[in-house]
């Protein structure tokens, strides 16, 4: 049976701020909408479900994020997930220039958790807390541009 990953859904505090962060990193907004009604209650399993959503796509056309901000019921704040906790862990992106990507993240107020690691001169990678505490991994393949 074939299976295809459609997207990763992430609840956020502020849809506009989260969308701005991910579009500045290079994703494109495919669409925005508000969802509610019986079909949404049934699909999500939450009575009175009403949310604003944005679907974003990576430049290669293969990855999508669905960001959603709840209007009703109220969103529930939680502590950000730690790297060693069970559950939804992170969203990871390959980038052409990690320094440029980190400069973009910094303009939004986000910095690496603990610097940038170099894995055997093959990858430079880092984790940062993005909008709504989302753990974001950025990785640059050094074998694609060895001069960097």
PDB file of N, CA, C and O in Angstrom, residues 3 5 8 22 32 37 43 52 65 69-70 72 78 85 98 103 108-110 113 125 128 130 132 135-136 143:
ATOM      1  N   UNK A   3       2.010   5.077   0.534  1.00  0.00           N
ATOM      2  CA  UNK A   3       1.653   6.113   1.506  1.00  0.00           C
ATOM      3  C   UNK A   3       2.505   7.349   1.210  1.00  0.00           C
ATOM      4  O   UNK A   3       3.664   7.229   0.824  1.00  0.00           O
ATOM      5  N   UNK A   5       3.462  11.303   2.762  1.00  0.00           N
ATOM      6  CA  UNK A   5       3.362  12.297   3.823  1.00  0.00           C
ATOM      7  C   UNK A   5       2.802  13.577   3.213  1.00  0.00           C
ATOM      8  O   UNK A   5       3.384  14.137   2.292  1.00  0.00           O
ATOM      9  N   UNK A   8       3.111  18.356   7.943  1.00  0.00           N
ATOM     10  CA  UNK A   8       3.250  18.317   9.388  1.00  0.00           C
ATOM     11  C   UNK A   8       2.445  19.493   9.912  1.00  0.00           C
ATOM     12  O   UNK A   8       2.617  20.629   9.450  1.00  0.00           O
ATOM     13  N   UNK A  22       8.646  31.369   8.685  1.00  0.00           N
ATOM     14  CA  UNK A  22       8.900  30.281   7.745  1.00  0.00           C
ATOM     15  C   UNK A  22       8.990  30.768   6.296  1.00  0.00           C
ATOM     16  O   UNK A  22       9.759  30.224   5.510  1.00  0.00           O
ATOM     17  N   UNK A  32      -4.323  30.106   2.772  1.00  0.00           N
ATOM     18  CA  UNK A  32      -4.742  30.444   4.130  1.00  0.00           C
ATOM     19  C   UNK A  32      -6.253  30.296   4.181  1.00  0.00           C
ATOM     20  O   UNK A  32      -6.927  30.522   3.180  1.00  0.00           O
ATOM     21  N   UNK A  37     -16.853  24.026  11.922  1.00  0.00           N
ATOM     22  CA  UNK A  37     -18.050  23.289  11.545  1.00  0.00           C
ATOM     23  C   UNK A  37     -17.954  21.813  11.896  1.00  0.00           C
ATOM     24  O   UNK A  37     -16.931  21.336  12.404  1.00  0.00           O
ATOM     25  N   UNK A  43     -13.166  15.632  12.002  1.00  0.00           N
ATOM     26  CA  UNK A  43     -11.810  15.327  11.540  1.00  0.00           C
ATOM     27  C   UNK A  43     -10.786  15.459  12.666  1.00  0.00           C
ATOM     28  O   UNK A  43      -9.922  14.602  12.828  1.00  0.00           O
ATOM     29  N   UNK A  52      -7.649  29.346  12.411  1.00  0.00           N
ATOM     30  CA  UNK A  52      -7.069  29.955  11.211  1.00  0.00           C
ATOM     31  C   UNK A  52      -5.899  29.070  10.814  1.00  0.00           C
ATOM     32  O   UNK A  52      -5.133  28.631  11.684  1.00  0.00           O
ATOM     33  N   UNK A  65       4.188  22.393   5.632  1.00  0.00           N
ATOM     34  CA  UNK A  65       3.775  22.626   7.007  1.00  0.00           C
ATOM     35  C   UNK A  65       2.367  23.187   6.982  1.00  0.00           C
ATOM     36  O   UNK A  65       2.053  24.039   6.150  1.00  0.00           O
ATOM     37  N   UNK A  69      -3.755  28.378  14.142  1.00  0.00           N
ATOM     38  CA  UNK A  69      -3.964  29.162  15.351  1.00  0.00           C
ATOM     39  C   UNK A  69      -5.417  28.974  15.766  1.00  0.00           C
ATOM     40  O   UNK A  69      -6.339  29.324  15.016  1.00  0.00           O
ATOM     41  N   UNK A  70      -5.632  28.423  16.955  1.00  0.00           N
ATOM     42  CA  UNK A  70      -6.997  28.169  17.409  1.00  0.00           C
ATOM     43  C   UNK A  70      -7.710  29.443  17.822  1.00  0.00           C
ATOM     44  O   UNK A  70      -7.165  30.273  18.541  1.00  0.00           O
ATOM     45  N   UNK A  72     -11.173  28.834  18.655  1.00  0.00           N
ATOM     46  CA  UNK A  72     -11.984  28.142  19.655  1.00  0.00           C
ATOM     47  C   UNK A  72     -11.789  26.646  19.506  1.00  0.00           C
ATOM     48  O   UNK A  72     -11.734  26.171  18.379  1.00  0.00           O
ATOM     49  N   UNK A  78       1.799  24.980  26.511  1.00  0.00           N
ATOM     50  CA  UNK A  78       2.581  23.889  27.084  1.00  0.00           C
ATOM     51  C   UNK A  78       4.042  24.315  27.099  1.00  0.00           C
ATOM     52  O   UNK A  78       4.423  25.280  26.442  1.00  0.00           O
ATOM     53  N   UNK A  85      12.714  14.368  24.897  1.00  0.00           N
ATOM     54  CA  UNK A  85      11.368  13.986  25.317  1.00  0.00           C
ATOM     55  C   UNK A  85      10.664  13.184  24.228  1.00  0.00           C
ATOM     56  O   UNK A  85      10.861  13.429  23.038  1.00  0.00           O
ATOM     57  N   UNK A  98      23.746  28.027   6.105  1.00  0.00           N
ATOM     58  CA  UNK A  98      23.236  28.042   7.479  1.00  0.00           C
ATOM     59  C   UNK A  98      23.425  29.401   8.135  1.00  0.00           C
ATOM     60  O   UNK A  98      22.583  29.848   8.911  1.00  0.00           O
ATOM     61  N   UNK A 103      20.833  34.203  10.296  1.00  0.00           N
ATOM     62  CA  UNK A 103      20.628  35.654  10.297  1.00  0.00           C
ATOM     63  C   UNK A 103      19.143  35.976  10.148  1.00  0.00           C
ATOM     64  O   UNK A 103      18.628  36.882  10.809  1.00  0.00           O
ATOM     65  N   UNK A 108      14.018  37.481  13.574  1.00  0.00           N
ATOM     66  CA  UNK A 108      12.736  37.156  14.214  1.00  0.00           C
ATOM     67  C   UNK A 108      12.910  36.922  15.716  1.00  0.00           C
ATOM     68  O   UNK A 108      11.952  36.575  16.403  1.00  0.00           O
ATOM     69  N   UNK A 109      14.137  37.059  16.203  1.00  0.00           N
ATOM     70  CA  UNK A 109      14.399  36.898  17.629  1.00  0.00           C
ATOM     71  C   UNK A 109      14.778  35.489  18.051  1.00  0.00           C
ATOM     72  O   UNK A 109      14.775  35.179  19.245  1.00  0.00           O
ATOM     73  N   UNK A 110      15.157  34.624  17.107  1.00  0.00           N
ATOM     74  CA  UNK A 110      15.456  33.229  17.416  1.00  0.00           C
ATOM     75  C   UNK A 110      16.933  32.940  17.186  1.00  0.00           C
ATOM     76  O   UNK A 110      17.497  33.318  16.162  1.00  0.00           O
ATOM     77  N   UNK A 113      20.187  26.964  20.041  1.00  0.00           N
ATOM     78  CA  UNK A 113      20.173  26.560  21.448  1.00  0.00           C
ATOM     79  C   UNK A 113      21.586  26.553  22.013  1.00  0.00           C
ATOM     80  O   UNK A 113      21.806  26.906  23.159  1.00  0.00           O
ATOM     81  N   UNK A 125      25.039  21.899  11.483  1.00  0.00           N
ATOM     82  CA  UNK A 125      23.643  21.868  11.894  1.00  0.00           C
ATOM     83  C   UNK A 125      23.455  22.476  13.264  1.00  0.00           C
ATOM     84  O   UNK A 125      24.376  22.559  14.059  1.00  0.00           O
ATOM     85  N   UNK A 128      17.161  25.440  16.949  1.00  0.00           N
ATOM     86  CA  UNK A 128      16.752  26.705  17.541  1.00  0.00           C
ATOM     87  C   UNK A 128      15.282  26.621  17.899  1.00  0.00           C
ATOM     88  O   UNK A 128      14.561  25.766  17.404  1.00  0.00           O
ATOM     89  N   UNK A 130      11.903  28.276  17.424  1.00  0.00           N
ATOM     90  CA  UNK A 130      11.240  29.200  16.531  1.00  0.00           C
ATOM     91  C   UNK A 130       9.954  29.716  17.140  1.00  0.00           C
ATOM     92  O   UNK A 130       9.767  29.688  18.364  1.00  0.00           O
ATOM     93  N   UNK A 132       6.383  30.138  18.694  1.00  0.00           N
ATOM     94  CA  UNK A 132       5.609  29.298  19.615  1.00  0.00           C
ATOM     95  C   UNK A 132       6.442  28.185  20.218  1.00  0.00           C
ATOM     96  O   UNK A 132       5.916  27.141  20.604  1.00  0.00           O
ATOM     97  N   UNK A 135      10.695  23.595  17.921  1.00  0.00           N
ATOM     98  CA  UNK A 135      12.089  23.215  17.767  1.00  0.00           C
ATOM     99  C   UNK A 135      12.362  23.035  16.277  1.00  0.00           C
ATOM    100  O   UNK A 135      11.722  22.223  15.607  1.00  0.00           O
ATOM    101  N   UNK A 136      13.285  23.838  15.744  1.00  0.00           N
ATOM    102  CA  UNK A 136      13.606  23.840  14.316  1.00  0.00           C
ATOM    103  C   UNK A 136      15.069  23.443  14.152  1.00  0.00           C
ATOM    104  O   UNK A 136      15.940  24.018  14.801  1.00  0.00           O
ATOM    105  N   UNK A 143      29.061  18.965   1.648  1.00  0.00           N
ATOM    106  CA  UNK A 143      29.598  18.290   0.450  1.00  0.00           C
ATOM    107  C   UNK A 143      29.036  18.890  -0.829  1.00  0.00           C
ATOM    108  O   UNK A 143      29.591  18.677  -1.897  1.00  0.00           O
TER     109      UNK A 143
END
